[in-house]
Amino acid sequence: AVVSRFAVEAEEAPAKVSYLYTDALLGGAQNMADWEKQENGLFRFGQGVCSKRDGLNAKWSVIGSHFALWAPKGPSFGKAELLVDGKTAAIVDLHAESEVKSQAVYSSELTSGRHAIVVRTLSPGVPVDSLEVTF
């Protein structure tokens, strides 16, 4: 085949990247013994982890203009503090009377540059799923 011209027409859309729980546990220098791996349809990509105690940190280091924290909700899940660049952005309550599949539970704009997004467990049973970052 010989192609003399190739053109693509589409509306411009921002790029999005999803970072998994594995990135956050590595970024937070976590001991896997403090987390219970979960493989089920509640998590956005079919797997995640739940904290076994409070005081744990899952940290994503990102560059982008916006982020959304994704997590499921359910009867056995707890609360977490969400920090952006070391400052508390929200307390996220992931407890619900019945199971709810993963969805964006918090989102925010970011200034240009590098950012640290941390989920700090305030109780056992905090699910860590994924972080979606928009460039």
Coordinates of C-alpha atoms in Angstrom, one line a residue, residues 20-88:
L20 CA -2.9 1.9 40.5
Y21 CA -2.7 1.1 44.2
T22 CA 0.7 -0.5 43.5
D23 CA 2.2 2.9 42.6
A24 CA 0.8 4.4 45.8
L25 CA 2.2 1.6 48.1
L26 CA 5.6 2.0 46.5
G27 CA 5.4 5.8 46.8
G28 CA 4.5 5.5 50.4
A29 CA 7.2 2.9 51.1
Q30 CA 4.6 0.6 52.6
N31 CA 5.0 -2.9 54.1
M32 CA 2.6 -5.2 52.2
A33 CA 1.9 -7.0 55.5
D34 CA -0.1 -3.9 56.5
W35 CA -2.4 -4.2 53.5
E36 CA -4.8 -6.9 52.4
K37 CA -4.9 -7.5 48.6
Q38 CA -8.5 -7.6 47.2
E39 CA -9.4 -9.0 43.8
N40 CA -13.1 -8.3 43.0
G41 CA -15.4 -6.2 40.8
L42 CA -15.7 -3.4 43.4
F43 CA -12.3 -2.0 42.4
R44 CA -12.0 0.0 39.1
F45 CA -9.5 -2.4 37.6
G46 CA -10.6 -5.5 39.5
Q47 CA -8.0 -5.3 42.2
G48 CA -6.8 -3.0 45.1
V49 CA -5.9 -3.2 48.8
C50 CA -7.4 -2.5 52.1
S51 CA -5.6 -1.2 55.2
K52 CA -5.2 -3.5 58.2
R53 CA -4.7 -0.6 60.6
D54 CA -4.8 3.2 60.8
G55 CA -1.8 5.5 60.3
L56 CA -0.7 4.0 56.9
N57 CA 0.2 6.2 53.9
A58 CA -0.4 5.4 50.3
K59 CA 1.3 8.1 48.1
W60 CA 1.2 8.9 44.4
S61 CA 3.7 11.4 43.0
V62 CA 2.2 13.0 39.9
I63 CA 2.4 15.8 37.4
G64 CA -0.9 17.0 36.0
S65 CA -3.6 19.7 36.1
H66 CA -6.4 17.7 37.8
F67 CA -6.8 14.5 39.7
A68 CA -9.6 12.2 40.8
L69 CA -9.3 9.6 43.6
W70 CA -11.2 6.4 42.8
A71 CA -12.4 4.0 45.5
P72 CA -15.2 1.6 46.3
K73 CA -17.5 2.0 49.3
G74 CA -18.9 -0.7 51.6
P75 CA -19.9 -1.8 55.1
S76 CA -16.3 -2.9 56.0
F77 CA -14.6 0.2 54.7
G78 CA -13.3 3.1 56.9
K79 CA -12.2 6.8 56.7
A80 CA -9.0 8.3 55.3
E81 CA -7.4 11.7 55.2
L82 CA -6.5 12.9 51.8
L83 CA -3.5 15.2 51.6
V84 CA -2.3 17.2 48.6
D85 CA 1.2 18.4 48.8
G86 CA 1.2 17.9 52.6
K87 CA -2.0 19.8 53.3
T88 CA -5.3 18.2 54.2

